[in-house]
Amino acid sequence: AGRSARRTDVTRALAQLKPRQRDALWLAYAEGSSHEEIAQVLGVKPTSIKLILFRARRKLARLLRGGRV
């Protein structure tokens, strides 16, 4: 039951991210894409990816801790 609840929490938190943030996280961690590859898929400059991922991780962490974003 605990594992299922955590999965639900993560799913809900991910749903609250901006689509670009969610996509960047997926590409980086599930697909193992490089920053350059993520930039190409998302149509942004490679230098932007580091900031997009930073903000996405920070927001996801806050949401999972139950904090307001």
mmCIF file with all atom_site columns, N, CA, C and O in Angstrom, residues 9-10 12-18 21 25 51-69:
data_model
loop_
_atom_site.group_PDB
_atom_site.id
_atom_site.type_symbol
_atom_site.label_atom_id
_atom_site.label_alt_id
_atom_site.label_comp_id
_atom_site.label_asym_id
_atom_site.label_entity_id
_atom_site.label_seq_id
_atom_site.pdbx_PDB_ins_code
_atom_site.Cartn_x
_atom_site.Cartn_y
_atom_site.Cartn_z
_atom_site.occupancy
_atom_site.B_iso_or_equiv
_atom_site.pdbx_formal_charge
_atom_site.auth_seq_id
_atom_site.auth_comp_id
_atom_site.auth_asym_id
_atom_site.auth_atom_id
_atom_site.pdbx_PDB_model_num
ATOM 1   N N  . ASP A 1 9  ? 1.337  9.851  -5.288  1.00 0.00 ? 9  ASP A N  1
ATOM 2   C CA . ASP A 1 9  ? 1.852  11.175 -4.930  1.00 0.00 ? 9  ASP A CA 1
ATOM 3   C C  . ASP A 1 9  ? 2.749  11.727 -6.036  1.00 0.00 ? 9  ASP A C  1
ATOM 4   O O  . ASP A 1 9  ? 2.636  12.897 -6.409  1.00 0.00 ? 9  ASP A O  1
ATOM 5   N N  . VAL A 1 10 ? 3.625  10.896 -6.559  1.00 0.00 ? 10 VAL A N  1
ATOM 6   C CA . VAL A 1 10 ? 4.537  11.336 -7.620  1.00 0.00 ? 10 VAL A CA 1
ATOM 7   C C  . VAL A 1 10 ? 3.745  11.676 -8.878  1.00 0.00 ? 10 VAL A C  1
ATOM 8   O O  . VAL A 1 10 ? 3.989  12.705 -9.520  1.00 0.00 ? 10 VAL A O  1
ATOM 9   N N  . ARG A 1 12 ? 0.639  12.683 -9.112  1.00 0.00 ? 12 ARG A N  1
ATOM 10  C CA . ARG A 1 12 ? -0.075 13.954 -8.882  1.00 0.00 ? 12 ARG A CA 1
ATOM 11  C C  . ARG A 1 12 ? 0.879  15.140 -8.927  1.00 0.00 ? 12 ARG A C  1
ATOM 12  O O  . ARG A 1 12 ? 0.545  16.196 -9.465  1.00 0.00 ? 12 ARG A O  1
ATOM 13  N N  . ALA A 1 13 ? 2.050  14.987 -8.341  1.00 0.00 ? 13 ALA A N  1
ATOM 14  C CA . ALA A 1 13 ? 3.026  16.075 -8.342  1.00 0.00 ? 13 ALA A CA 1
ATOM 15  C C  . ALA A 1 13 ? 3.500  16.369 -9.763  1.00 0.00 ? 13 ALA A C  1
ATOM 16  O O  . ALA A 1 13 ? 3.601  17.533 -10.164 1.00 0.00 ? 13 ALA A O  1
ATOM 17  N N  . LEU A 1 14 ? 3.778  15.333 -10.528 1.00 0.00 ? 14 LEU A N  1
ATOM 18  C CA . LEU A 1 14 ? 4.213  15.526 -11.908 1.00 0.00 ? 14 LEU A CA 1
ATOM 19  C C  . LEU A 1 14 ? 3.145  16.238 -12.732 1.00 0.00 ? 14 LEU A C  1
ATOM 20  O O  . LEU A 1 14 ? 3.459  17.065 -13.588 1.00 0.00 ? 14 LEU A O  1
ATOM 21  N N  . ALA A 1 15 ? 1.891  15.944 -12.461 1.00 0.00 ? 15 ALA A N  1
ATOM 22  C CA . ALA A 1 15 ? 0.783  16.567 -13.193 1.00 0.00 ? 15 ALA A CA 1
ATOM 23  C C  . ALA A 1 15 ? 0.718  18.071 -12.927 1.00 0.00 ? 15 ALA A C  1
ATOM 24  O O  . ALA A 1 15 ? 0.149  18.814 -13.735 1.00 0.00 ? 15 ALA A O  1
ATOM 25  N N  . GLN A 1 16 ? 1.299  18.533 -11.832 1.00 0.00 ? 16 GLN A N  1
ATOM 26  C CA . GLN A 1 16 ? 1.274  19.951 -11.495 1.00 0.00 ? 16 GLN A CA 1
ATOM 27  C C  . GLN A 1 16 ? 2.437  20.735 -12.096 1.00 0.00 ? 16 GLN A C  1
ATOM 28  O O  . GLN A 1 16 ? 2.471  21.954 -12.019 1.00 0.00 ? 16 GLN A O  1
ATOM 29  N N  . LEU A 1 17 ? 3.382  20.016 -12.692 1.00 0.00 ? 17 LEU A N  1
ATOM 30  C CA . LEU A 1 17 ? 4.488  20.695 -13.351 1.00 0.00 ? 17 LEU A CA 1
ATOM 31  C C  . LEU A 1 17 ? 4.032  21.224 -14.706 1.00 0.00 ? 17 LEU A C  1
ATOM 32  O O  . LEU A 1 17 ? 3.073  20.725 -15.291 1.00 0.00 ? 17 LEU A O  1
ATOM 33  N N  . LYS A 1 18 ? 4.768  22.200 -15.219 1.00 0.00 ? 18 LYS A N  1
ATOM 34  C CA . LYS A 1 18 ? 4.521  22.675 -16.575 1.00 0.00 ? 18 LYS A CA 1
ATOM 35  C C  . LYS A 1 18 ? 4.877  21.530 -17.530 1.00 0.00 ? 18 LYS A C  1
ATOM 36  O O  . LYS A 1 18 ? 5.797  20.747 -17.251 1.00 0.00 ? 18 LYS A O  1
ATOM 37  N N  . GLN A 1 21 ? 8.532  21.181 -18.257 1.00 0.00 ? 21 GLN A N  1
ATOM 38  C CA . GLN A 1 21 ? 9.296  20.643 -17.130 1.00 0.00 ? 21 GLN A CA 1
ATOM 39  C C  . GLN A 1 21 ? 9.112  19.136 -17.033 1.00 0.00 ? 21 GLN A C  1
ATOM 40  O O  . GLN A 1 21 ? 10.079 18.395 -16.834 1.00 0.00 ? 21 GLN A O  1
ATOM 41  N N  . LEU A 1 25 ? 12.104 16.356 -17.503 1.00 0.00 ? 25 LEU A N  1
ATOM 42  C CA . LEU A 1 25 ? 12.424 15.347 -16.480 1.00 0.00 ? 25 LEU A CA 1
ATOM 43  C C  . LEU A 1 25 ? 12.340 13.948 -17.047 1.00 0.00 ? 25 LEU A C  1
ATOM 44  O O  . LEU A 1 25 ? 13.209 13.108 -16.792 1.00 0.00 ? 25 LEU A O  1
ATOM 45  N N  . LEU A 1 51 ? 18.537 24.964 -16.476 1.00 0.00 ? 51 LEU A N  1
ATOM 46  C CA . LEU A 1 51 ? 17.621 25.750 -15.652 1.00 0.00 ? 51 LEU A CA 1
ATOM 47  C C  . LEU A 1 51 ? 16.223 25.109 -15.617 1.00 0.00 ? 51 LEU A C  1
ATOM 48  O O  . LEU A 1 51 ? 15.593 25.061 -14.561 1.00 0.00 ? 51 LEU A O  1
ATOM 49  N N  . ILE A 1 52 ? 15.756 24.616 -16.739 1.00 0.00 ? 52 ILE A N  1
ATOM 50  C CA . ILE A 1 52 ? 14.448 23.954 -16.780 1.00 0.00 ? 52 ILE A CA 1
ATOM 51  C C  . ILE A 1 52 ? 14.441 22.750 -15.842 1.00 0.00 ? 52 ILE A C  1
ATOM 52  O O  . ILE A 1 52 ? 13.505 22.560 -15.063 1.00 0.00 ? 52 ILE A O  1
ATOM 53  N N  . LEU A 1 53 ? 15.483 21.935 -15.893 1.00 0.00 ? 53 LEU A N  1
ATOM 54  C CA . LEU A 1 53 ? 15.563 20.760 -15.024 1.00 0.00 ? 53 LEU A CA 1
ATOM 55  C C  . LEU A 1 53 ? 15.700 21.160 -13.557 1.00 0.00 ? 53 LEU A C  1
ATOM 56  O O  . LEU A 1 53 ? 15.076 20.547 -12.684 1.00 0.00 ? 53 LEU A O  1
ATOM 57  N N  . PHE A 1 54 ? 16.494 22.184 -13.275 1.00 0.00 ? 54 PHE A N  1
ATOM 58  C CA . PHE A 1 54 ? 16.647 22.646 -11.900 1.00 0.00 ? 54 PHE A CA 1
ATOM 59  C C  . PHE A 1 54 ? 15.306 23.059 -11.314 1.00 0.00 ? 54 PHE A C  1
ATOM 60  O O  . PHE A 1 54 ? 14.931 22.646 -10.215 1.00 0.00 ? 54 PHE A O  1
ATOM 61  N N  . ARG A 1 55 ? 14.579 23.892 -12.058 1.00 0.00 ? 55 ARG A N  1
ATOM 62  C CA . ARG A 1 55 ? 13.281 24.371 -11.573 1.00 0.00 ? 55 ARG A CA 1
ATOM 63  C C  . ARG A 1 55 ? 12.276 23.230 -11.446 1.00 0.00 ? 55 ARG A C  1
ATOM 64  O O  . ARG A 1 55 ? 11.471 23.207 -10.512 1.00 0.00 ? 55 ARG A O  1
ATOM 65  N N  . ALA A 1 56 ? 12.308 22.297 -12.378 1.00 0.00 ? 56 ALA A N  1
ATOM 66  C CA . ALA A 1 56 ? 11.386 21.162 -12.323 1.00 0.00 ? 56 ALA A CA 1
ATOM 67  C C  . ALA A 1 56 ? 11.661 20.291 -11.095 1.00 0.00 ? 56 ALA A C  1
ATOM 68  O O  . ALA A 1 56 ? 10.732 19.893 -10.391 1.00 0.00 ? 56 ALA A O  1
ATOM 69  N N  . ARG A 1 57 ? 12.934 20.014 -10.840 1.00 0.00 ? 57 ARG A N  1
ATOM 70  C CA . ARG A 1 57 ? 13.289 19.196 -9.656  1.00 0.00 ? 57 ARG A CA 1
ATOM 71  C C  . ARG A 1 57 ? 12.924 19.907 -8.365  1.00 0.00 ? 57 ARG A C  1
ATOM 72  O O  . ARG A 1 57 ? 12.396 19.293 -7.431  1.00 0.00 ? 57 ARG A O  1
ATOM 73  N N  . ARG A 1 58 ? 13.177 21.213 -8.314  1.00 0.00 ? 58 ARG A N  1
ATOM 74  C CA . ARG A 1 58 ? 12.867 21.988 -7.113  1.00 0.00 ? 58 ARG A CA 1
ATOM 75  C C  . ARG A 1 58 ? 11.356 22.000 -6.857  1.00 0.00 ? 58 ARG A C  1
ATOM 76  O O  . ARG A 1 58 ? 10.904 21.771 -5.732  1.00 0.00 ? 58 ARG A O  1
ATOM 77  N N  . LYS A 1 59 ? 10.568 22.224 -7.883  1.00 0.00 ? 59 LYS A N  1
ATOM 78  C CA . LYS A 1 59 ? 9.116  22.255 -7.722  1.00 0.00 ? 59 LYS A CA 1
ATOM 79  C C  . LYS A 1 59 ? 8.583  20.874 -7.356  1.00 0.00 ? 59 LYS A C  1
ATOM 80  O O  . LYS A 1 59 ? 7.729  20.741 -6.475  1.00 0.00 ? 59 LYS A O  1
ATOM 81  N N  . LEU A 1 60 ? 9.094  19.845 -7.999  1.00 0.00 ? 60 LEU A N  1
ATOM 82  C CA . LEU A 1 60 ? 8.666  18.480 -7.700  1.00 0.00 ? 60 LEU A CA 1
ATOM 83  C C  . LEU A 1 60 ? 8.972  18.134 -6.246  1.00 0.00 ? 60 LEU A C  1
ATOM 84  O O  . LEU A 1 60 ? 8.129  17.560 -5.549  1.00 0.00 ? 60 LEU A O  1
ATOM 85  N N  . ALA A 1 61 ? 10.143 18.503 -5.771  1.00 0.00 ? 61 ALA A N  1
ATOM 86  C CA . ALA A 1 61 ? 10.511 18.234 -4.372  1.00 0.00 ? 61 ALA A CA 1
ATOM 87  C C  . ALA A 1 61 ? 9.563  18.933 -3.413  1.00 0.00 ? 61 ALA A C  1
ATOM 88  O O  . ALA A 1 61 ? 9.110  18.345 -2.424  1.00 0.00 ? 61 ALA A O  1
ATOM 89  N N  . ARG A 1 62 ? 9.247  20.192 -3.698  1.00 0.00 ? 62 ARG A N  1
ATOM 90  C CA . ARG A 1 62 ? 8.312  20.935 -2.837  1.00 0.00 ? 62 ARG A CA 1
ATOM 91  C C  . ARG A 1 62 ? 6.942  20.276 -2.820  1.00 0.00 ? 62 ARG A C  1
ATOM 92  O O  . ARG A 1 62 ? 6.319  20.141 -1.761  1.00 0.00 ? 62 ARG A O  1
ATOM 93  N N  . LEU A 1 63 ? 6.477  19.884 -3.991  1.00 0.00 ? 63 LEU A N  1
ATOM 94  C CA . LEU A 1 63 ? 5.162  19.245 -4.072  1.00 0.00 ? 63 LEU A CA 1
ATOM 95  C C  . LEU A 1 63 ? 5.141  17.929 -3.299  1.00 0.00 ? 63 LEU A C  1
ATOM 96  O O  . LEU A 1 63 ? 4.158  17.614 -2.612  1.00 0.00 ? 63 LEU A O  1
ATOM 97  N N  . LEU A 1 64 ? 6.197  17.157 -3.398  1.00 0.00 ? 64 LEU A N  1
ATOM 98  C CA . LEU A 1 64 ? 6.245  15.863 -2.704  1.00 0.00 ? 64 LEU A CA 1
ATOM 99  C C  . LEU A 1 64 ? 6.392  16.025 -1.201  1.00 0.00 ? 64 LEU A C  1
ATOM 100 O O  . LEU A 1 64 ? 5.973  15.155 -0.443  1.00 0.00 ? 64 LEU A O  1
ATOM 101 N N  . ARG A 1 65 ? 6.964  17.153 -0.763  1.00 0.00 ? 65 ARG A N  1
ATOM 102 C CA . ARG A 1 65 ? 7.056  17.423 0.669   1.00 0.00 ? 65 ARG A CA 1
ATOM 103 C C  . ARG A 1 65 ? 5.747  18.009 1.201   1.00 0.00 ? 65 ARG A C  1
ATOM 104 O O  . ARG A 1 65 ? 5.606  18.237 2.400   1.00 0.00 ? 65 ARG A O  1
ATOM 105 N N  . GLY A 1 66 ? 4.823  18.290 0.289   1.00 0.00 ? 66 GLY A N  1
ATOM 106 C CA . GLY A 1 66 ? 3.544  18.836 0.702   1.00 0.00 ? 66 GLY A CA 1
ATOM 107 C C  . GLY A 1 66 ? 3.527  20.339 0.788   1.00 0.00 ? 66 GLY A C  1
ATOM 108 O O  . GLY A 1 66 ? 2.586  20.932 1.289   1.00 0.00 ? 66 GLY A O  1
ATOM 109 N N  . GLY A 1 67 ? 4.592  20.971 0.277   1.00 0.00 ? 67 GLY A N  1
ATOM 110 C CA . GLY A 1 67 ? 4.653  22.417 0.329   1.00 0.00 ? 67 GLY A CA 1
ATOM 111 C C  . GLY A 1 67 ? 3.904  23.050 -0.824  1.00 0.00 ? 67 GLY A C  1
ATOM 112 O O  . GLY A 1 67 ? 3.564  22.397 -1.802  1.00 0.00 ? 67 GLY A O  1
ATOM 113 N N  . ARG A 1 68 ? 3.660  24.327 -0.675  1.00 0.00 ? 68 ARG A N  1
ATOM 114 C CA . ARG A 1 68 ? 2.984  25.067 -1.745  1.00 0.00 ? 68 ARG A CA 1
ATOM 115 C C  . ARG A 1 68 ? 4.050  25.622 -2.673  1.00 0.00 ? 68 ARG A C  1
ATOM 116 O O  . ARG A 1 68 ? 5.128  26.000 -2.230  1.00 0.00 ? 68 ARG A O  1
ATOM 117 N N  . VAL A 1 69 ? 3.715  25.690 -3.921  1.00 0.00 ? 69 VAL A N  1
ATOM 118 C CA . VAL A 1 69 ? 4.667  26.197 -4.929  1.00 0.00 ? 69 VAL A CA 1
ATOM 119 C C  . VAL A 1 69 ? 4.163  27.502 -5.473  1.00 0.00 ? 69 VAL A C  1
ATOM 120 O O  . VAL A 1 69 ? 3.015  27.735 -5.643  1.00 0.00 ? 69 VAL A O  1
#
